[in-house]
Structures are given as structure tokens and as C-alpha cells.
C-alpha atoms as an extended CHARMM CRD file, in Angstrom:
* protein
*
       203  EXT
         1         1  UNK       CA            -14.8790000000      -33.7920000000      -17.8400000000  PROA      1               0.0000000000
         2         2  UNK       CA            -16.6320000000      -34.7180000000      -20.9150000000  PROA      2               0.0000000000
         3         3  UNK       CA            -15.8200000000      -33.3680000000      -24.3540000000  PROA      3               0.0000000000
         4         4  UNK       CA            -16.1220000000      -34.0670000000      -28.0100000000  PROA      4               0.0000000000
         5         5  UNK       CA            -13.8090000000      -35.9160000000      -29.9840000000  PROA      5               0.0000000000
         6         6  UNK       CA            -11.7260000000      -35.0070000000      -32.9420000000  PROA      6               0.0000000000
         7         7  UNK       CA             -8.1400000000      -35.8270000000      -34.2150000000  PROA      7               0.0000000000
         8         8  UNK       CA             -7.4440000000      -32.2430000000      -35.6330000000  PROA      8               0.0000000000
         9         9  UNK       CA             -5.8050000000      -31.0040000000      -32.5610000000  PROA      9               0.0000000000
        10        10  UNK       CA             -3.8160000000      -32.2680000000      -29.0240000000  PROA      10              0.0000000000
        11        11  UNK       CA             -7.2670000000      -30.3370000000      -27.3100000000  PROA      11              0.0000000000
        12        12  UNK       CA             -8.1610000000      -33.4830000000      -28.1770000000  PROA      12              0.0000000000
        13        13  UNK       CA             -5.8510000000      -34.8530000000      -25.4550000000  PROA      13              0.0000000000
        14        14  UNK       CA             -8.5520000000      -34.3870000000      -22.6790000000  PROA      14              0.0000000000
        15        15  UNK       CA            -11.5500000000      -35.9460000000      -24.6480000000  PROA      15              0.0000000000
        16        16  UNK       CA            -10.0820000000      -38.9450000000      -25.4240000000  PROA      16              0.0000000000
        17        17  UNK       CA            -14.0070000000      -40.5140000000      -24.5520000000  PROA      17              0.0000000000
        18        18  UNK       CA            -16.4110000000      -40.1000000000      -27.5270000000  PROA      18              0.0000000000
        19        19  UNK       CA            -19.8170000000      -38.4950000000      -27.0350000000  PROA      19              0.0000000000
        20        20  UNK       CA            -22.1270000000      -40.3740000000      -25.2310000000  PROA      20              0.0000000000
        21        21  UNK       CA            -25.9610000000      -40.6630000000      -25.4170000000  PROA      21              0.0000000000
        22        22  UNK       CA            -28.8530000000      -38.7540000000      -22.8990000000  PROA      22              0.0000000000
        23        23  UNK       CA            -28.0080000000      -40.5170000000      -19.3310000000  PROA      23              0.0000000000
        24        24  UNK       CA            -24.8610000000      -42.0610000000      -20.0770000000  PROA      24              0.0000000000
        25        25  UNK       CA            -22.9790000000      -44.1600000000      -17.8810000000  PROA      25              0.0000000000
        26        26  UNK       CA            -20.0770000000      -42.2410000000      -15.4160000000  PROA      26              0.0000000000
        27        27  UNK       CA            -17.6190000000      -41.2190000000      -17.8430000000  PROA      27              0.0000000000
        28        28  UNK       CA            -14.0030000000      -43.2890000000      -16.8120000000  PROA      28              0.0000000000
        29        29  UNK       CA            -11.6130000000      -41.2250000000      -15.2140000000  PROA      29              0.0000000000
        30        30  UNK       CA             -8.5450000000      -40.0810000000      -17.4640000000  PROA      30              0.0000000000
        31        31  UNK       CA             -4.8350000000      -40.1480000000      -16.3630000000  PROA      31              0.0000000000
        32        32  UNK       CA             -2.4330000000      -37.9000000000      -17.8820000000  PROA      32              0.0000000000
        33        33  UNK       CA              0.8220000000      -39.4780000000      -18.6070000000  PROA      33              0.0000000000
        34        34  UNK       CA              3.8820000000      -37.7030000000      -19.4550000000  PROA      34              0.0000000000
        35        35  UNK       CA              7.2000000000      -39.4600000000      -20.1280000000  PROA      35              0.0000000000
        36        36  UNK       CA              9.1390000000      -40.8870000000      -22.6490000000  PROA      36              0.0000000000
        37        37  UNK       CA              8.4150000000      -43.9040000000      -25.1920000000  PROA      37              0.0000000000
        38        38  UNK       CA             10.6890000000      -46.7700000000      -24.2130000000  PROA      38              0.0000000000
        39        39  UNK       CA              8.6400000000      -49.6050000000      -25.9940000000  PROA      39              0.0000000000
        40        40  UNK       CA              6.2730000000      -49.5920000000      -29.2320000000  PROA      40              0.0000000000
        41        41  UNK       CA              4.0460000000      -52.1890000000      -30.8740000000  PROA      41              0.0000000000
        42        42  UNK       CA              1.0200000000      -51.6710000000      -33.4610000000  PROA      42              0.0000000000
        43        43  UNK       CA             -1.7240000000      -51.9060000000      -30.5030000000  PROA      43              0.0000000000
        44        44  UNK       CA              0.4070000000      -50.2060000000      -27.3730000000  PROA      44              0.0000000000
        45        45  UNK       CA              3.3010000000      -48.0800000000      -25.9590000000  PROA      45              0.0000000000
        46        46  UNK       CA              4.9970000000      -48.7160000000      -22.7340000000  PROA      46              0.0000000000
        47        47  UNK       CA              5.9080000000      -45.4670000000      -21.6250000000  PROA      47              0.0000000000
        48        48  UNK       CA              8.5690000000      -44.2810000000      -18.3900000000  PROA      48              0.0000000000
        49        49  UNK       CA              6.7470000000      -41.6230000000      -16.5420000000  PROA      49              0.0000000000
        50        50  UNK       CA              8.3930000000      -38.5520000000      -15.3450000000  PROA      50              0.0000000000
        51        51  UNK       CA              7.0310000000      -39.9270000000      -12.3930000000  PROA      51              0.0000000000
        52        52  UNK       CA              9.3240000000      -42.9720000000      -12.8860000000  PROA      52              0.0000000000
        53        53  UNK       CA              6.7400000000      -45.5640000000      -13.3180000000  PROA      53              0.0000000000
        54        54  UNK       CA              6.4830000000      -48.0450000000      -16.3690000000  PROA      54              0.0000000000
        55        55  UNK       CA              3.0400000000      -47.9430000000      -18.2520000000  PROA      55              0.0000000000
        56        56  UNK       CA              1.3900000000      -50.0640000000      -21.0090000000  PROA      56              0.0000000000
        57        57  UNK       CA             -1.1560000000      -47.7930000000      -22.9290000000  PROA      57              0.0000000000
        58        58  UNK       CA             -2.9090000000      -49.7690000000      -25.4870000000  PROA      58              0.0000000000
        59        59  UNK       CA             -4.0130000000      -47.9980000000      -28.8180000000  PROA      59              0.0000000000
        60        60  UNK       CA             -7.2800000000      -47.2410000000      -30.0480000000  PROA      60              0.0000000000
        61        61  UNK       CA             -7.6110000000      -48.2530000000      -33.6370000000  PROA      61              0.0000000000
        62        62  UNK       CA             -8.1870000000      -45.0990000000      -34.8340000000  PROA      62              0.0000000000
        63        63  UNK       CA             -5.6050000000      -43.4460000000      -32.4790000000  PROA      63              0.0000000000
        64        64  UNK       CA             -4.1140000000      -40.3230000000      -34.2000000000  PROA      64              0.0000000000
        65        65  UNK       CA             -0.9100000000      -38.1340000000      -33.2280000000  PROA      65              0.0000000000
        66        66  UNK       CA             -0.8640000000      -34.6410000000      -32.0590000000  PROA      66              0.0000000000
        67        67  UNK       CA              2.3110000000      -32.4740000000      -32.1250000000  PROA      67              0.0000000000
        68        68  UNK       CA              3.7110000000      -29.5770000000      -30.0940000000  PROA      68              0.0000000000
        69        69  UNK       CA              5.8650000000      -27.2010000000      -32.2740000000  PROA      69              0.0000000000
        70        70  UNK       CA              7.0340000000      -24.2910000000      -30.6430000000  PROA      70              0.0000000000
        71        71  UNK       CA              6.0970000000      -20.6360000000      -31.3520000000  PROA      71              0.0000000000
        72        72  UNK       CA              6.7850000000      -17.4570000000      -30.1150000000  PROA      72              0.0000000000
        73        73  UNK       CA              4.4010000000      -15.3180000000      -28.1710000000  PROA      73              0.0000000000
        74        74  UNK       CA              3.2260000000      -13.1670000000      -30.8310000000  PROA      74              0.0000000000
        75        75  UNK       CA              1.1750000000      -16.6010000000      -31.9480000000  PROA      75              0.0000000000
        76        76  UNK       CA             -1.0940000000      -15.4920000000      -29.4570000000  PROA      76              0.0000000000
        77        77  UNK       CA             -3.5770000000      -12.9470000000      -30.8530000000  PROA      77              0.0000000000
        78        78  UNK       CA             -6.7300000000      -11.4110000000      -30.4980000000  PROA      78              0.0000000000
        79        79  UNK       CA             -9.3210000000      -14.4510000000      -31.0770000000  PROA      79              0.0000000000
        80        80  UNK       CA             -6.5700000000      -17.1940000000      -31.2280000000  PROA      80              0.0000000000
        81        81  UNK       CA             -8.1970000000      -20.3200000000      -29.1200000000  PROA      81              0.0000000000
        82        82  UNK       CA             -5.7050000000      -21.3950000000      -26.8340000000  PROA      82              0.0000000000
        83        83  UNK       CA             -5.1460000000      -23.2610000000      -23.8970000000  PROA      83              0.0000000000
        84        84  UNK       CA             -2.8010000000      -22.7380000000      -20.9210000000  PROA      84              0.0000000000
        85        85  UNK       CA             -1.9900000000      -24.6210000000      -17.8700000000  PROA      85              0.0000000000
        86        86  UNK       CA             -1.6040000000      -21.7540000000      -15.1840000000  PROA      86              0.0000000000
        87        87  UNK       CA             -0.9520000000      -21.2050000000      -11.3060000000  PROA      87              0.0000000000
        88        88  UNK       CA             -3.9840000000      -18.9330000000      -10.0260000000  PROA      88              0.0000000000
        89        89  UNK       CA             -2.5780000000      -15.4280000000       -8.3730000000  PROA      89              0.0000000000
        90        90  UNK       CA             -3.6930000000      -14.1050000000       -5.2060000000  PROA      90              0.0000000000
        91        91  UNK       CA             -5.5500000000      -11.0240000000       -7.1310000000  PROA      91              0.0000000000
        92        92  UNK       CA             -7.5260000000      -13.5260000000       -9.2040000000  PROA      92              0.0000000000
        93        93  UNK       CA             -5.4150000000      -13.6020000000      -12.3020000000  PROA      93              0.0000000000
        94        94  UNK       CA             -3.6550000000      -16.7990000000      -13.6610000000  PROA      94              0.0000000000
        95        95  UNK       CA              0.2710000000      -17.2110000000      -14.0460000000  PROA      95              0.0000000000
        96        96  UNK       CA              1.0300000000      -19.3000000000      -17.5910000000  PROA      96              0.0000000000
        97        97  UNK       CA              3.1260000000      -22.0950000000      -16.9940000000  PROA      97              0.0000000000
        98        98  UNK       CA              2.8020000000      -23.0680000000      -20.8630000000  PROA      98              0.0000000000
        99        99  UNK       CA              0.5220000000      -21.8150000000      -23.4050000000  PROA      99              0.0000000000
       100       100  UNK       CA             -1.0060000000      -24.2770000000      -26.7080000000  PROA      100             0.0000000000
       101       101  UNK       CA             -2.6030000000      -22.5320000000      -29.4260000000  PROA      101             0.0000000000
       102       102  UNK       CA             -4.9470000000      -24.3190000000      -31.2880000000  PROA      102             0.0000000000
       103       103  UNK       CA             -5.5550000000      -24.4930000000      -35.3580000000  PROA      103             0.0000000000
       104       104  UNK       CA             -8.2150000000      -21.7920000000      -36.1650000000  PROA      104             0.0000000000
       105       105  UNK       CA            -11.7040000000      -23.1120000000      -35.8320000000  PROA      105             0.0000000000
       106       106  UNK       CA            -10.7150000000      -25.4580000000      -33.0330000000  PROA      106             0.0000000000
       107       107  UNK       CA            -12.5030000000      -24.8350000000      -30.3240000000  PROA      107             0.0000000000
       108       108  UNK       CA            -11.7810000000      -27.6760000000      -27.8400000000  PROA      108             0.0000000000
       109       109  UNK       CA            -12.2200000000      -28.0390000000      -23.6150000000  PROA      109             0.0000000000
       110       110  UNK       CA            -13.7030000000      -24.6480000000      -23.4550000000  PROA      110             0.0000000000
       111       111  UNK       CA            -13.6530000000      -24.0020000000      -18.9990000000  PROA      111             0.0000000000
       112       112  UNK       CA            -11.6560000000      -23.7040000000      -16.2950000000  PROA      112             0.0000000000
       113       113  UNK       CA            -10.9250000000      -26.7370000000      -14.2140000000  PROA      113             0.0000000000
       114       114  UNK       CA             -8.3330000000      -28.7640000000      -12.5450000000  PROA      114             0.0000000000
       115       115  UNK       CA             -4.8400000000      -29.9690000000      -14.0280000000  PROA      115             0.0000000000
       116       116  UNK       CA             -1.7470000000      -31.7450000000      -13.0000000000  PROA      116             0.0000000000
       117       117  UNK       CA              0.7080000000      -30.3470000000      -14.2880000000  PROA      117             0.0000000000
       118       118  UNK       CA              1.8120000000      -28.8810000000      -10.5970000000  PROA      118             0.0000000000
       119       119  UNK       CA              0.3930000000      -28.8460000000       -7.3720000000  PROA      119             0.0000000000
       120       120  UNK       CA             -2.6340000000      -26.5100000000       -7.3720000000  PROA      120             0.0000000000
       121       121  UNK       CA             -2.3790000000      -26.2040000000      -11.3490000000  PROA      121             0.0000000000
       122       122  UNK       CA             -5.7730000000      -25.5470000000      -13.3210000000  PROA      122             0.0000000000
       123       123  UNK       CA             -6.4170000000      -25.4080000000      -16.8040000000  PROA      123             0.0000000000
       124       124  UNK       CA             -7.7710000000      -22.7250000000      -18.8970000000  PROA      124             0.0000000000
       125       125  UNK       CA             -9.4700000000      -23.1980000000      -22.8680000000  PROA      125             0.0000000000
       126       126  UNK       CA            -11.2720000000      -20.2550000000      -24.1020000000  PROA      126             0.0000000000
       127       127  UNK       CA            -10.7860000000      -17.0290000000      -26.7360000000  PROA      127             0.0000000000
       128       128  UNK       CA             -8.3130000000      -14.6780000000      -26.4430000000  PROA      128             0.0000000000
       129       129  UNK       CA             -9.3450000000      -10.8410000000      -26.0460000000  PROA      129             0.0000000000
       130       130  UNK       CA             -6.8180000000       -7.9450000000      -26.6440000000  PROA      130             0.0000000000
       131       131  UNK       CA             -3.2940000000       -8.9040000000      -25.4630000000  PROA      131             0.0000000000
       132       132  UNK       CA             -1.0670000000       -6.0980000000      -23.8430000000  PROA      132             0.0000000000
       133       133  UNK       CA              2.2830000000       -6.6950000000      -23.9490000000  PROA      133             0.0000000000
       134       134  UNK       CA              4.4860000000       -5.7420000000      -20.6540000000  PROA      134             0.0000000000
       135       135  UNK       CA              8.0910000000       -5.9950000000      -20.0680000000  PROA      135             0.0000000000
       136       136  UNK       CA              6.7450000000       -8.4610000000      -17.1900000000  PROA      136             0.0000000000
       137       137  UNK       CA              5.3680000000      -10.5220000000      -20.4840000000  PROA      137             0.0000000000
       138       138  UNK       CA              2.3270000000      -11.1770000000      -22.1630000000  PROA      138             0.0000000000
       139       139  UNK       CA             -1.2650000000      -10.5850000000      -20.3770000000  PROA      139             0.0000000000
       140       140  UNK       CA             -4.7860000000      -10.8740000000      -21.9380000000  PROA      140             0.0000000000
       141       141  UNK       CA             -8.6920000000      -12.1480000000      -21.3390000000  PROA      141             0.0000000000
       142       142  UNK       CA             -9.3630000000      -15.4740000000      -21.7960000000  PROA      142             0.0000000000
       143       143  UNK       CA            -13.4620000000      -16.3880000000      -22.5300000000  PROA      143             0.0000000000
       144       144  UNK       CA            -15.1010000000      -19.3270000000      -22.4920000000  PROA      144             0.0000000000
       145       145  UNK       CA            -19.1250000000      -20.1300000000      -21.9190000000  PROA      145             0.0000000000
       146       146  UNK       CA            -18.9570000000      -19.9880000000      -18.4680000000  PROA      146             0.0000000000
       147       147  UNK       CA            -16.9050000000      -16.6090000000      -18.0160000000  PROA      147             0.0000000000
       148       148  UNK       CA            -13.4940000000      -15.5580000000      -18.3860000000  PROA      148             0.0000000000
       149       149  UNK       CA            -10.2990000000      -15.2170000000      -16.8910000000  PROA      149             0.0000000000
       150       150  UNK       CA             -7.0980000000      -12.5990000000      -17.2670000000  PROA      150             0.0000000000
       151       151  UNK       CA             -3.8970000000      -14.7620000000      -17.6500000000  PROA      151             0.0000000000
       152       152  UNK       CA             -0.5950000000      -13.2640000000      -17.8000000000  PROA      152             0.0000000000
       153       153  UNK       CA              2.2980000000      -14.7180000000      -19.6010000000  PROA      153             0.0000000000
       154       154  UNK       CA              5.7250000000      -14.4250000000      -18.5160000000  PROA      154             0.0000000000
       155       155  UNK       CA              8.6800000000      -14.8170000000      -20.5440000000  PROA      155             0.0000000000
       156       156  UNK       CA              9.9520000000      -17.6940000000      -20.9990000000  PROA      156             0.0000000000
       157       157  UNK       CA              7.1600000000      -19.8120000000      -20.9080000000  PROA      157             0.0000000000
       158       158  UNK       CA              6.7400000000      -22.3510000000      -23.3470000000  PROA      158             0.0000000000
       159       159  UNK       CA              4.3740000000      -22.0380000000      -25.6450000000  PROA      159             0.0000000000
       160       160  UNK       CA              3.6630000000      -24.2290000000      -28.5710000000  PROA      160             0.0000000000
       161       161  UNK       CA              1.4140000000      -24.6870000000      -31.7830000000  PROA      161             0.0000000000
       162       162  UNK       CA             -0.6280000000      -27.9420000000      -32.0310000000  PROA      162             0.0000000000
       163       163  UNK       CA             -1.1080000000      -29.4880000000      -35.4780000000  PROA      163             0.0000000000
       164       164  UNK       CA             -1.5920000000      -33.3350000000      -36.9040000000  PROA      164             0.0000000000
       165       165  UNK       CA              1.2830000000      -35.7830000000      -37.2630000000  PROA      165             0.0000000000
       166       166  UNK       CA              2.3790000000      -38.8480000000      -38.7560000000  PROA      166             0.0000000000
       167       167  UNK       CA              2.4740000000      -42.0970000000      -36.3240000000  PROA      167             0.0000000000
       168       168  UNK       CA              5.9820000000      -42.5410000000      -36.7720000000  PROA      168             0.0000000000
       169       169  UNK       CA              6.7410000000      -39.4720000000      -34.6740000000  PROA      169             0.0000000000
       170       170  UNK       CA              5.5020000000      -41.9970000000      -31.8020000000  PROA      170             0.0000000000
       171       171  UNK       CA              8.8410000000      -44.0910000000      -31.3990000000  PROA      171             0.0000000000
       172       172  UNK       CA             11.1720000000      -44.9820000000      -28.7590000000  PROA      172             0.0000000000
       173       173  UNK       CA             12.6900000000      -42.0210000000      -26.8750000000  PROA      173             0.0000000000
       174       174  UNK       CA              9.7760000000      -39.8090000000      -27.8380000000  PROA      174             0.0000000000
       175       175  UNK       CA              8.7110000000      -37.6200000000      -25.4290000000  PROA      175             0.0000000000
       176       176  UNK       CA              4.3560000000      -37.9690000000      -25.0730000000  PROA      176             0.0000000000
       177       177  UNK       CA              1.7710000000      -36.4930000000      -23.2440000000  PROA      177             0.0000000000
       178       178  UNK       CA             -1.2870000000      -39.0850000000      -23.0840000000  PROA      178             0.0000000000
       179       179  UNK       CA             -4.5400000000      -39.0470000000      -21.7260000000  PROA      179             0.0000000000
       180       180  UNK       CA             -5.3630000000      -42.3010000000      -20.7350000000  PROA      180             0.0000000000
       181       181  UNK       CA             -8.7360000000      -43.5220000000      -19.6390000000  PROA      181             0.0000000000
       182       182  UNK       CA             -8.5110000000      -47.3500000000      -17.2850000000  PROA      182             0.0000000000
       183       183  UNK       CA            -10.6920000000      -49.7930000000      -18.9010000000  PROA      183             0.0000000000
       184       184  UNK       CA            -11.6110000000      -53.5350000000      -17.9240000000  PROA      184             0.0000000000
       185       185  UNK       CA             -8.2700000000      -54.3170000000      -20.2360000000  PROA      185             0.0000000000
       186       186  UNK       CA             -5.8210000000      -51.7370000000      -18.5590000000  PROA      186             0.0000000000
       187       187  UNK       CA             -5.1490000000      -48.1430000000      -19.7440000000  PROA      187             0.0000000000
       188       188  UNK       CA             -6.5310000000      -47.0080000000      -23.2660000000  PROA      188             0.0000000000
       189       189  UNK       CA             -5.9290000000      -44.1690000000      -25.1830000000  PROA      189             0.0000000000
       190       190  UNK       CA             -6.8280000000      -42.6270000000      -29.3120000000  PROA      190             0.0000000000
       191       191  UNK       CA             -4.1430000000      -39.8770000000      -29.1030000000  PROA      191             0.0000000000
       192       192  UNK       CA             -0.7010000000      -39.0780000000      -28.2900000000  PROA      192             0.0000000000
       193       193  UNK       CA              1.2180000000      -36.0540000000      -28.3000000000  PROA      193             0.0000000000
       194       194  UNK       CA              4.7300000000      -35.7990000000      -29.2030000000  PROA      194             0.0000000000
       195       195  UNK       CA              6.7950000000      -32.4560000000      -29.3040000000  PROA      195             0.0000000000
       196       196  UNK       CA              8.5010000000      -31.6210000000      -32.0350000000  PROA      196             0.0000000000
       197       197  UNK       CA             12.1470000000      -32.4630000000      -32.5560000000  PROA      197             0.0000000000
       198       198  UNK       CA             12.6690000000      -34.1210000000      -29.7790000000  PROA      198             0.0000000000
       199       199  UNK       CA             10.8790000000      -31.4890000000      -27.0010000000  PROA      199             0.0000000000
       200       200  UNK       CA              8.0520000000      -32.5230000000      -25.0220000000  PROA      200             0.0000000000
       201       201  UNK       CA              4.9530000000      -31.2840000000      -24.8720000000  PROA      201             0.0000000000
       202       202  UNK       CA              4.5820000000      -28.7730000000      -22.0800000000  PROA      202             0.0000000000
       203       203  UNK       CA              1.0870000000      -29.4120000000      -21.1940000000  PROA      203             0.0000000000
């Protein structure tokens, strides 16, 4: 997956490579870390995976900070770009198992692929269409370049607003979600995401 760059939003999370030129070289392969901040210095974070590992993430220079605040569902409107990691359904529609709406005119990861936040996950960026509201939840159209895709949206699911932050949100016993990309110097990263007061970002 290759995407543009920008620190106005945690869609930012899965580009953490800049644009290359025509025929670039193979793109490194991100890791997604999630876990809390148990060590901090001004060029890395050692971070204790939900998995239960220990990992040293060194800092980009420019490295910026993302946070999750949440919302409520009625964030998500007609035209609102969002993002949602979801469980695909046997009759084709997707099952939210969080929901991040970006800043308007953030338009970020636009597809359906792959994700890790459970076994079988995938990940869906694109334009909402009209939302209907059930007492089963939420359910609407989801559009991005290469088609679309009807997501439903029980209750209960998390679902959070991404906007800028300060770098001191990044201390120890934050909770992060990093995208991480293995260089010759170990794993690298520009942004972290932090939820707000003290939650974690569901993604």
C-alpha cells in the first residue's frame, strides 16, 4: 500500500512512506503497533505491544501526533470521509468494528484492503452515502475509486474523530497506534496516534 503523506490526520497512519518517483523501489512493509508507551526519548519510543512484545520505534524528525477523540454516531453523515476497520458478512456487507472520521477535506487511503486488527479484518476509506439508521445500528454506502461497499454499524462500536495534537500527548502510559515501516536501523515511524484521555485508538 502506497499513499500520500500529510500530518493533518491519523489516515496518515498507513502512509507513513512519502511519495516516491516513476519506478520506485518496493515500498518497505509497515507494521502496525498497538500498545502502550513505557519509554520516551527525543528520537524513539519503546512501546509494550498488546501483543506483549517490547519495541523501539525511532522518530522521524518531522514526526507529528494524531489523536482519537470519541464521537457519537451521528458524526457520521452524508459525505463525511471515514474509515472503518470491519469483519466482511456472508451477504457481502461489512460489520464495523470501529469507525474514524476524518477532518473535512481529508481524503486519505481511499480502498478496501487488508487489516489486522482481527483475524480476517479489512479496512475500508471512502465517502459516506445516505446513512439509515436501524435499531440494529447505523448502515450506509461507503465509495471509494475503485467501488463501494455497504457497512453497517452496530451499537456500541467505537467510533472516534481524528484531529492534530501536541507531542506531549506521546508519554509514558499512553496508549498508540503506530505504523512502523523496518529500515536498515530498526523500525521507523513520522506519526503516532494517541486516544484521547487516556483511550486508545480503536483502529
Amino acid at each position: 500500500m502506497r499513499y500520500s503523506t500529510m500530518g493533518a490526520a491519523v489516515a496518515v497512519l498507513i502512509t507513513a512512506m512519502p511519495v516516491m518517483a516513476a519506478d520506485p523501489p518496493a515500498a518497505p512493509q509497515l507494521q502496525f503497533l498497538r500498545g502502550t508507551v513505557t519509554g520516551v526519548t527525543p528520537g524513539a519510543l519503546r512501546i509494550k505491544t498488546t501483543a506483549g512484545k517490547t519495541e523501539t520505534v525511532k522518530l522521524a524528525p518531522d514526526w507529528n501526533v494524531q489523536v482519537t477523540k470519541p464521537v457519537t454516531v451521528e458524526e457520521i453523515k452524508s459525505g463525511s470521509f471515514i474509515g472503518t476497520a470491519e469483519m466482511p458478512q456472508a451477504d457481502g456487507t461489512g460489520r464495523s468494528l470501529e469507525v474514524h472520521v476524518f477532518p473535512p477535506g481529508v481524503k486519505v487511503g481511499e480502498g478496501h484492503y487488508g487489516w489486522g486488527l482481527k483475524k480476517g479484518s479489512m479496512m475500508t476509506n471512502g465517502t459516506v452515502g445516505k446513512v439509515v439508521a436501524s435499531p440494529q445500528g447505523r448502515s450506509f454506502t461507503v465509495s471509494y475509486p475503485t467501488g463501494n461497499r455497504r457497512i453497517v454499524v452496530p451499537p456500541k462500536t467505537p467510533i472516534v474523530q481524528i484531529g492534530p495534537g501536541p507531542r506531549t500527548l506521546v508519554k509514558v502510559g499512553a496508549r498508540v497506534f503506530i505504523p512502523a515501516a523496518m529500515t536498515p536501523g530498526g523500525l521507523a515511524t513520522n506519526s503516532v496516534a494517541v486516544g484521547a484521555n487516556g483511550s486508545a485508538p480503536p483502529m
